[in-house]
C-alpha positions as a LaTeX table, in Angstrom:
\begin{tabular}{lrrr}
\hline
Residue & $x$ (\AA) & $y$ (\AA) & $z$ (\AA) \\
\hline
Unk1 & 61.50 & 115.90 & $-97.51$ \\
Unk2 & 58.40 & 117.14 & $-95.62$ \\
Unk3 & 57.19 & 120.36 & $-94.07$ \\
Unk4 & 58.36 & 120.34 & $-90.45$ \\
Unk5 & 58.04 & 122.63 & $-87.41$ \\
Unk6 & 60.83 & 122.59 & $-84.94$ \\
Unk7 & 62.38 & 124.81 & $-82.29$ \\
Unk8 & 65.84 & 126.02 & $-82.17$ \\
Unk9 & 67.66 & 127.17 & $-78.99$ \\
Unk10 & 71.09 & 128.80 & $-78.87$ \\
Unk11 & 72.94 & 127.42 & $-75.89$ \\
Unk12 & 76.53 & 127.70 & $-74.68$ \\
Unk13 & 77.31 & 124.51 & $-76.69$ \\
Unk14 & 75.83 & 125.40 & $-79.94$ \\
Unk15 & 72.39 & 125.42 & $-81.76$ \\
Unk16 & 70.05 & 122.84 & $-80.33$ \\
Unk17 & 67.20 & 121.74 & $-82.54$ \\
Unk18 & 64.23 & 119.98 & $-80.97$ \\
Unk19 & 62.14 & 117.99 & $-83.35$ \\
Unk20 & 58.51 & 117.00 & $-83.18$ \\
Unk21 & 59.43 & 113.30 & $-82.19$ \\
Unk22 & 61.42 & 114.72 & $-79.30$ \\
Unk23 & 64.62 & 113.64 & $-80.97$ \\
Unk24 & 67.35 & 116.35 & $-80.83$ \\
Unk25 & 70.07 & 117.74 & $-82.93$ \\
Unk26 & 73.14 & 119.78 & $-81.78$ \\
Unk27 & 75.11 & 121.77 & $-84.32$ \\
Unk28 & 78.65 & 122.80 & $-83.25$ \\
Unk29 & 81.03 & 125.19 & $-85.04$ \\
Unk30 & 84.22 & 123.43 & $-84.24$ \\
Unk31 & 87.22 & 121.71 & $-85.91$ \\
Unk32 & 88.21 & 119.25 & $-83.21$ \\
Unk33 & 86.90 & 115.95 & $-81.74$ \\
Unk34 & 86.54 & 117.15 & $-78.33$ \\
Unk35 & 82.90 & 116.54 & $-77.85$ \\
Unk36 & 81.02 & 114.02 & $-75.84$ \\
Unk37 & 78.94 & 111.27 & $-77.43$ \\
Unk38 & 76.32 & 109.02 & $-75.68$ \\
Unk39 & 75.24 & 105.49 & $-76.63$ \\
Unk40 & 72.25 & 106.77 & $-78.36$ \\
Unk41 & 73.84 & 109.50 & $-80.37$ \\
Unk42 & 75.58 & 109.58 & $-83.80$ \\
Unk43 & 77.50 & 112.42 & $-85.45$ \\
Unk44 & 78.20 & 114.04 & $-88.79$ \\
Unk45 & 81.50 & 115.83 & $-89.54$ \\
Unk46 & 81.45 & 118.48 & $-92.20$ \\
Unk47 & 83.84 & 120.80 & $-94.08$ \\
Unk48 & 82.48 & 123.72 & $-95.87$ \\
Unk49 & 78.91 & 122.30 & $-95.85$ \\
Unk50 & 79.99 & 118.99 & $-97.13$ \\
Unk51 & 79.44 & 115.90 & $-95.02$ \\
Unk52 & 82.79 & 114.06 & $-94.51$ \\
Unk53 & 82.04 & 111.46 & $-91.99$ \\
Unk54 & 79.02 & 109.73 & $-90.30$ \\
Unk55 & 79.61 & 107.41 & $-87.40$ \\
Unk56 & 78.64 & 106.76 & $-83.74$ \\
Unk57 & 82.09 & 105.98 & $-82.46$ \\
Unk58 & 84.45 & 108.88 & $-81.59$ \\
Unk59 & 87.39 & 106.37 & $-81.81$ \\
Unk60 & 86.86 & 106.14 & $-85.69$ \\
Unk61 & 87.70 & 109.77 & $-86.25$ \\
Unk62 & 90.78 & 110.01 & $-88.27$ \\
Unk63 & 93.07 & 112.96 & $-88.93$ \\
Unk64 & 90.53 & 114.92 & $-90.86$ \\
Unk65 & 89.91 & 118.52 & $-91.43$ \\
Unk66 & 86.41 & 119.64 & $-90.54$ \\
Unk67 & 84.66 & 122.84 & $-89.29$ \\
Unk68 & 81.26 & 121.66 & $-88.09$ \\
Unk69 & 79.93 & 118.76 & $-85.91$ \\
Unk70 & 76.27 & 117.70 & $-86.03$ \\
Unk71 & 75.21 & 115.26 & $-83.09$ \\
Unk72 & 71.86 & 113.45 & $-83.38$ \\
Unk73 & 70.33 & 111.94 & $-80.27$ \\
Unk74 & 68.14 & 109.10 & $-81.33$ \\
Unk75 & 66.74 & 107.96 & $-78.07$ \\
Unk76 & 63.21 & 109.17 & $-79.09$ \\
Unk77 & 63.33 & 106.85 & $-82.08$ \\
Unk78 & 63.80 & 103.79 & $-80.00$ \\
Unk79 & 66.23 & 102.65 & $-82.69$ \\
Unk80 & 69.64 & 101.11 & $-82.41$ \\
Unk81 & 72.18 & 103.93 & $-83.44$ \\
Unk82 & 74.20 & 101.34 & $-85.29$ \\
Unk83 & 71.35 & 100.72 & $-87.78$ \\
Unk84 & 70.66 & 104.36 & $-88.22$ \\
Unk85 & 74.25 & 105.23 & $-88.84$ \\
Unk86 & 74.53 & 102.46 & $-91.45$ \\
Unk87 & 71.27 & 103.75 & $-93.12$ \\
Unk88 & 72.71 & 107.21 & $-93.38$ \\
Unk89 & 76.15 & 105.97 & $-94.67$ \\
Unk90 & 74.20 & 104.13 & $-97.45$ \\
Unk91 & 72.29 & 107.08 & $-98.32$ \\
Unk92 & 75.49 & 109.22 & $-98.47$ \\
Unk93 & 77.29 & 106.71 & $-100.70$ \\
Unk94 & 74.33 & 106.55 & $-102.98$ \\
Unk95 & 74.56 & 110.29 & $-103.31$ \\
Unk96 & 78.14 & 109.99 & $-104.42$ \\
Unk97 & 79.62 & 111.27 & $-101.09$ \\
Unk98 & 83.03 & 109.84 & $-100.28$ \\
Unk99 & 82.99 & 109.24 & $-96.46$ \\
Unk100 & 86.01 & 108.74 & $-94.33$ \\
Unk101 & 86.77 & 105.89 & $-91.84$ \\
Unk102 & 83.36 & 104.07 & $-91.70$ \\
Unk103 & 82.55 & 101.31 & $-89.28$ \\
Unk104 & 82.19 & 97.74 & $-90.44$ \\
Unk105 & 79.11 & 97.46 & $-92.73$ \\
Unk106 & 76.02 & 96.25 & $-91.10$ \\
Unk107 & 73.04 & 94.57 & $-92.75$ \\
Unk108 & 69.73 & 96.28 & $-91.86$ \\
Unk109 & 66.59 & 94.21 & $-91.52$ \\
Unk110 & 63.71 & 95.43 & $-93.80$ \\
Unk111 & 61.46 & 96.59 & $-91.03$ \\
Unk112 & 64.16 & 98.59 & $-89.35$ \\
Unk113 & 65.30 & 100.11 & $-92.73$ \\
Unk114 & 61.69 & 101.39 & $-93.08$ \\
Unk115 & 61.79 & 102.85 & $-89.64$ \\
Unk116 & 65.16 & 104.41 & $-90.50$ \\
Unk117 & 63.68 & 106.02 & $-93.62$ \\
Unk118 & 60.78 & 107.61 & $-91.69$ \\
Unk119 & 63.00 & 109.04 & $-88.93$ \\
Unk120 & 65.71 & 110.28 & $-91.35$ \\
Unk121 & 62.94 & 112.28 & $-93.24$ \\
Unk122 & 62.40 & 114.15 & $-90.10$ \\
Unk123 & 65.82 & 115.15 & $-89.06$ \\
Unk124 & 67.25 & 115.61 & $-92.66$ \\
Unk125 & 64.41 & 117.94 & $-93.31$ \\
Unk126 & 65.48 & 120.01 & $-90.34$ \\
Unk127 & 69.16 & 119.87 & $-91.23$ \\
Unk128 & 68.25 & 121.00 & $-94.84$ \\
Unk129 & 66.99 & 124.19 & $-93.33$ \\
Unk130 & 70.62 & 124.88 & $-92.28$ \\
Unk131 & 72.03 & 123.92 & $-95.68$ \\
Unk132 & 73.15 & 120.48 & $-94.52$ \\
Unk133 & 72.14 & 117.86 & $-96.96$ \\
Unk134 & 73.18 & 114.35 & $-97.85$ \\
Unk135 & 74.19 & 115.22 & $-101.27$ \\
Unk136 & 77.50 & 115.90 & $-103.05$ \\
Unk137 & 78.24 & 119.61 & $-103.38$ \\
Unk138 & 78.50 & 120.72 & $-106.95$ \\
Unk139 & 81.93 & 121.85 & $-107.90$ \\
Unk140 & 82.02 & 125.70 & $-108.24$ \\
Unk141 & 85.11 & 127.59 & $-109.24$ \\
Unk142 & 85.78 & 130.71 & $-107.30$ \\
Unk143 & 87.24 & 132.14 & $-110.53$ \\
Unk144 & 83.94 & 132.01 & $-112.37$ \\
Unk145 & 82.90 & 135.14 & $-114.08$ \\
Unk146 & 79.51 & 136.68 & $-114.03$ \\
Unk147 & 77.81 & 139.06 & $-116.41$ \\
Unk148 & 74.91 & 141.32 & $-115.74$ \\
Unk149 & 72.29 & 141.69 & $-118.55$ \\
Unk150 & 69.08 & 143.63 & $-118.68$ \\
Unk151 & 66.89 & 140.48 & $-118.41$ \\
Unk152 & 68.22 & 139.82 & $-115.05$ \\
Unk153 & 66.87 & 143.05 & $-113.68$ \\
Unk154 & 63.28 & 141.69 & $-114.26$ \\
Unk155 & 63.94 & 138.66 & $-112.07$ \\
Unk156 & 63.36 & 138.51 & $-108.26$ \\
Unk157 & 65.91 & 136.57 & $-106.38$ \\
Unk158 & 65.19 & 135.21 & $-102.95$ \\
Unk159 & 67.18 & 134.34 & $-99.77$ \\
Unk160 & 65.31 & 131.80 & $-97.62$ \\
Unk161 & 67.51 & 130.76 & $-94.65$ \\
Unk162 & 66.46 & 130.18 & $-90.98$ \\
Unk163 & 68.38 & 133.49 & $-90.00$ \\
Unk164 & 67.59 & 135.64 & $-93.04$ \\
Unk165 & 64.94 & 136.09 & $-95.67$ \\
Unk166 & 64.99 & 138.61 & $-98.41$ \\
Unk167 & 63.94 & 139.64 & $-101.99$ \\
Unk168 & 66.75 & 141.01 & $-104.28$ \\
Unk169 & 66.64 & 142.66 & $-107.66$ \\
Unk170 & 69.91 & 142.89 & $-109.73$ \\
Unk171 & 68.99 & 146.28 & $-111.00$ \\
Unk172 & 72.36 & 147.32 & $-112.75$ \\
Unk173 & 75.72 & 145.70 & $-113.06$ \\
Unk174 & 76.87 & 147.32 & $-109.85$ \\
Unk175 & 73.52 & 147.63 & $-108.18$ \\
Unk176 & 71.60 & 145.07 & $-106.25$ \\
Unk177 & 68.58 & 146.09 & $-104.35$ \\
Unk178 & 67.41 & 144.48 & $-101.15$ \\
Unk179 & 63.73 & 145.21 & $-100.91$ \\
Unk180 & 62.37 & 146.55 & $-97.71$ \\
Unk181 & 61.02 & 144.12 & $-95.31$ \\
Unk182 & 64.02 & 141.81 & $-95.34$ \\
Unk183 & 65.05 & 139.92 & $-92.20$ \\
Unk184 & 68.78 & 140.12 & $-91.64$ \\
Unk185 & 70.70 & 137.68 & $-89.41$ \\
Unk186 & 71.16 & 138.79 & $-85.80$ \\
Unk187 & 74.48 & 137.14 & $-85.25$ \\
Unk188 & 77.36 & 135.45 & $-87.34$ \\
Unk189 & 80.87 & 136.06 & $-88.64$ \\
Unk190 & 82.68 & 134.86 & $-85.58$ \\
Unk191 & 85.92 & 132.75 & $-85.59$ \\
Unk192 & 86.14 & 129.38 & $-83.89$ \\
Unk193 & 87.52 & 131.08 & $-80.72$ \\
Unk194 & 84.54 & 133.41 & $-80.48$ \\
Unk195 & 86.32 & 136.48 & $-81.65$ \\
Unk196 & 85.07 & 138.74 & $-84.45$ \\
Unk197 & 86.31 & 137.51 & $-87.99$ \\
Unk198 & 86.74 & 139.55 & $-91.11$ \\
Unk199 & 83.27 & 138.68 & $-92.20$ \\
Unk200 & 81.72 & 140.10 & $-88.97$ \\
Unk201 & 83.71 & 143.37 & $-89.29$ \\
Unk202 & 82.81 & 143.72 & $-92.93$ \\
Unk203 & 79.14 & 143.09 & $-92.22$ \\
Unk204 & 79.14 & 145.67 & $-89.31$ \\
Unk205 & 80.64 & 148.19 & $-91.71$ \\
Unk206 & 77.88 & 147.64 & $-94.37$ \\
Unk207 & 75.20 & 147.77 & $-91.65$ \\
Unk208 & 76.58 & 151.02 & $-90.16$ \\
Unk209 & 76.39 & 152.54 & $-93.59$ \\
Unk210 & 72.70 & 151.56 & $-93.78$ \\
Unk211 & 71.77 & 152.18 & $-90.16$ \\
Unk212 & 68.87 & 154.43 & $-91.09$ \\
Unk213 & 67.33 & 151.65 & $-93.14$ \\
Unk214 & 67.06 & 148.82 & $-90.72$ \\
Unk215 & 65.67 & 148.40 & $-87.26$ \\
Unk216 & 68.26 & 147.14 & $-84.75$ \\
Unk217 & 65.55 & 145.77 & $-82.39$ \\
Unk218 & 63.70 & 143.61 & $-85.10$ \\
Unk219 & 66.52 & 143.15 & $-87.55$ \\
Unk220 & 64.05 & 144.06 & $-90.35$ \\
Unk221 & 65.00 & 146.50 & $-93.19$ \\
Unk222 & 62.62 & 149.48 & $-93.43$ \\
Unk223 & 63.70 & 150.74 & $-96.79$ \\
Unk224 & 65.17 & 149.37 & $-99.96$ \\
Unk225 & 68.82 & 148.96 & $-99.59$ \\
Unk226 & 71.25 & 149.27 & $-102.65$ \\
Unk227 & 74.55 & 147.42 & $-102.61$ \\
Unk228 & 77.29 & 146.98 & $-105.07$ \\
Unk229 & 77.78 & 143.22 & $-105.36$ \\
Unk230 & 76.39 & 139.74 & $-104.50$ \\
Unk231 & 79.29 & 139.49 & $-101.94$ \\
Unk232 & 78.04 & 142.74 & $-100.17$ \\
Unk233 & 74.62 & 141.34 & $-100.21$ \\
Unk234 & 75.55 & 138.12 & $-98.58$ \\
Unk235 & 77.54 & 139.92 & $-95.84$ \\
Unk236 & 74.67 & 142.41 & $-95.17$ \\
Unk237 & 72.05 & 139.72 & $-94.86$ \\
Unk238 & 73.69 & 136.84 & $-93.13$ \\
Unk239 & 77.54 & 137.63 & $-92.48$ \\
Unk240 & 78.48 & 135.68 & $-95.75$ \\
Unk241 & 80.15 & 132.38 & $-94.76$ \\
Unk242 & 78.83 & 130.61 & $-97.83$ \\
Unk243 & 78.75 & 131.17 & $-101.55$ \\
Unk244 & 76.21 & 133.89 & $-102.00$ \\
Unk245 & 76.03 & 133.26 & $-105.73$ \\
Unk246 & 74.48 & 129.99 & $-104.94$ \\
Unk247 & 72.26 & 131.42 & $-102.09$ \\
Unk248 & 70.25 & 133.94 & $-104.16$ \\
Unk249 & 67.67 & 131.83 & $-106.23$ \\
Unk250 & 64.64 & 132.82 & $-108.32$ \\
Unk251 & 61.13 & 131.37 & $-107.94$ \\
Unk252 & 62.03 & 128.32 & $-110.11$ \\
Unk253 & 65.07 & 127.45 & $-107.93$ \\
Unk254 & 67.75 & 128.79 & $-110.43$ \\
Unk255 & 70.69 & 130.57 & $-108.60$ \\
Unk256 & 72.02 & 133.93 & $-109.68$ \\
Unk257 & 75.20 & 132.10 & $-110.63$ \\
Unk258 & 73.41 & 129.73 & $-112.94$ \\
Unk259 & 71.66 & 132.65 & $-114.71$ \\
Unk260 & 74.77 & 134.93 & $-115.04$ \\
Unk261 & 77.97 & 132.71 & $-115.19$ \\
Unk262 & 79.98 & 133.25 & $-118.34$ \\
Unk263 & 80.39 & 129.79 & $-120.06$ \\
\hline
\end{tabular}
C-alpha cells in the first residue's frame, strides 16, 4: 500500500472519501440492503470489520448479517466494474476470506488486471485507514487473559486512527496513561437508528470525569489522563466499537494483546 492523501466528508448518507483519482468511496453504517447502486459502482458488505461479500449486483445479496456497507464508484477509473469486482474477489480468496454469493467467475485480461492492481492500491490504501482490509481477521478469544509486567511500563503504545491519535503507557496493572496532546474522536458510539448506544454513554461519562484535561473545541487532551483499563482507554479515545487490545500497538507493530496475553 502507498502513502495517500484523500479528503473525507461526513454527509447525511455516511462518510464520503474522495480519492486523488476522483474515484469515490461511501461508508455506510447499516445492516440492510436498502441502498442504491449505479452501473459504475461495486460494494463490500462487512460484519465486525470482516469483509463478507464483494459484488456489483444488489440482486446477489443473500440473507446475510452485516453491519457496514462500502460503495466504490469506479467511473474515474474508466474500468468495467465487473472486472474490478472479480479482481477484488480473487484478492480476497487468496487472503483466505470466505465470500458469500459471488457472481459467475470472469477471466480478466492481463492488461486490465494490471490496471485493476493500480487502482486497487489507491482505494484499498484509503480503506485501510478505516481498518477495512482484504485480509482474514485473526481469531481472538474474548476470554483471553492479559497480565501486566514491569517491562510493559517501559513501552510506548500508539493509537493511529483517522479519528484518534494517542500515546499510551501501561504504567501499572490498573493504570494506563494517555499522554497529553492526544486527539480524541469527536463522534461515535451511536446505534444504527441514530440514538446513543452504551458505548456513547460510557464514553461521555469518562470524558465528563476528565473534562478539565481536554479541550472540547479541539478535542485535544491538555494533560496526562490516567484510566483503569484498556477498555476505558478505547472508549475515551474513540468510543470503542473495536477490540482495543488489538488497536494499541508499539513502534514495532506489536499489539498490547500480543505482549501481555497469558499463553
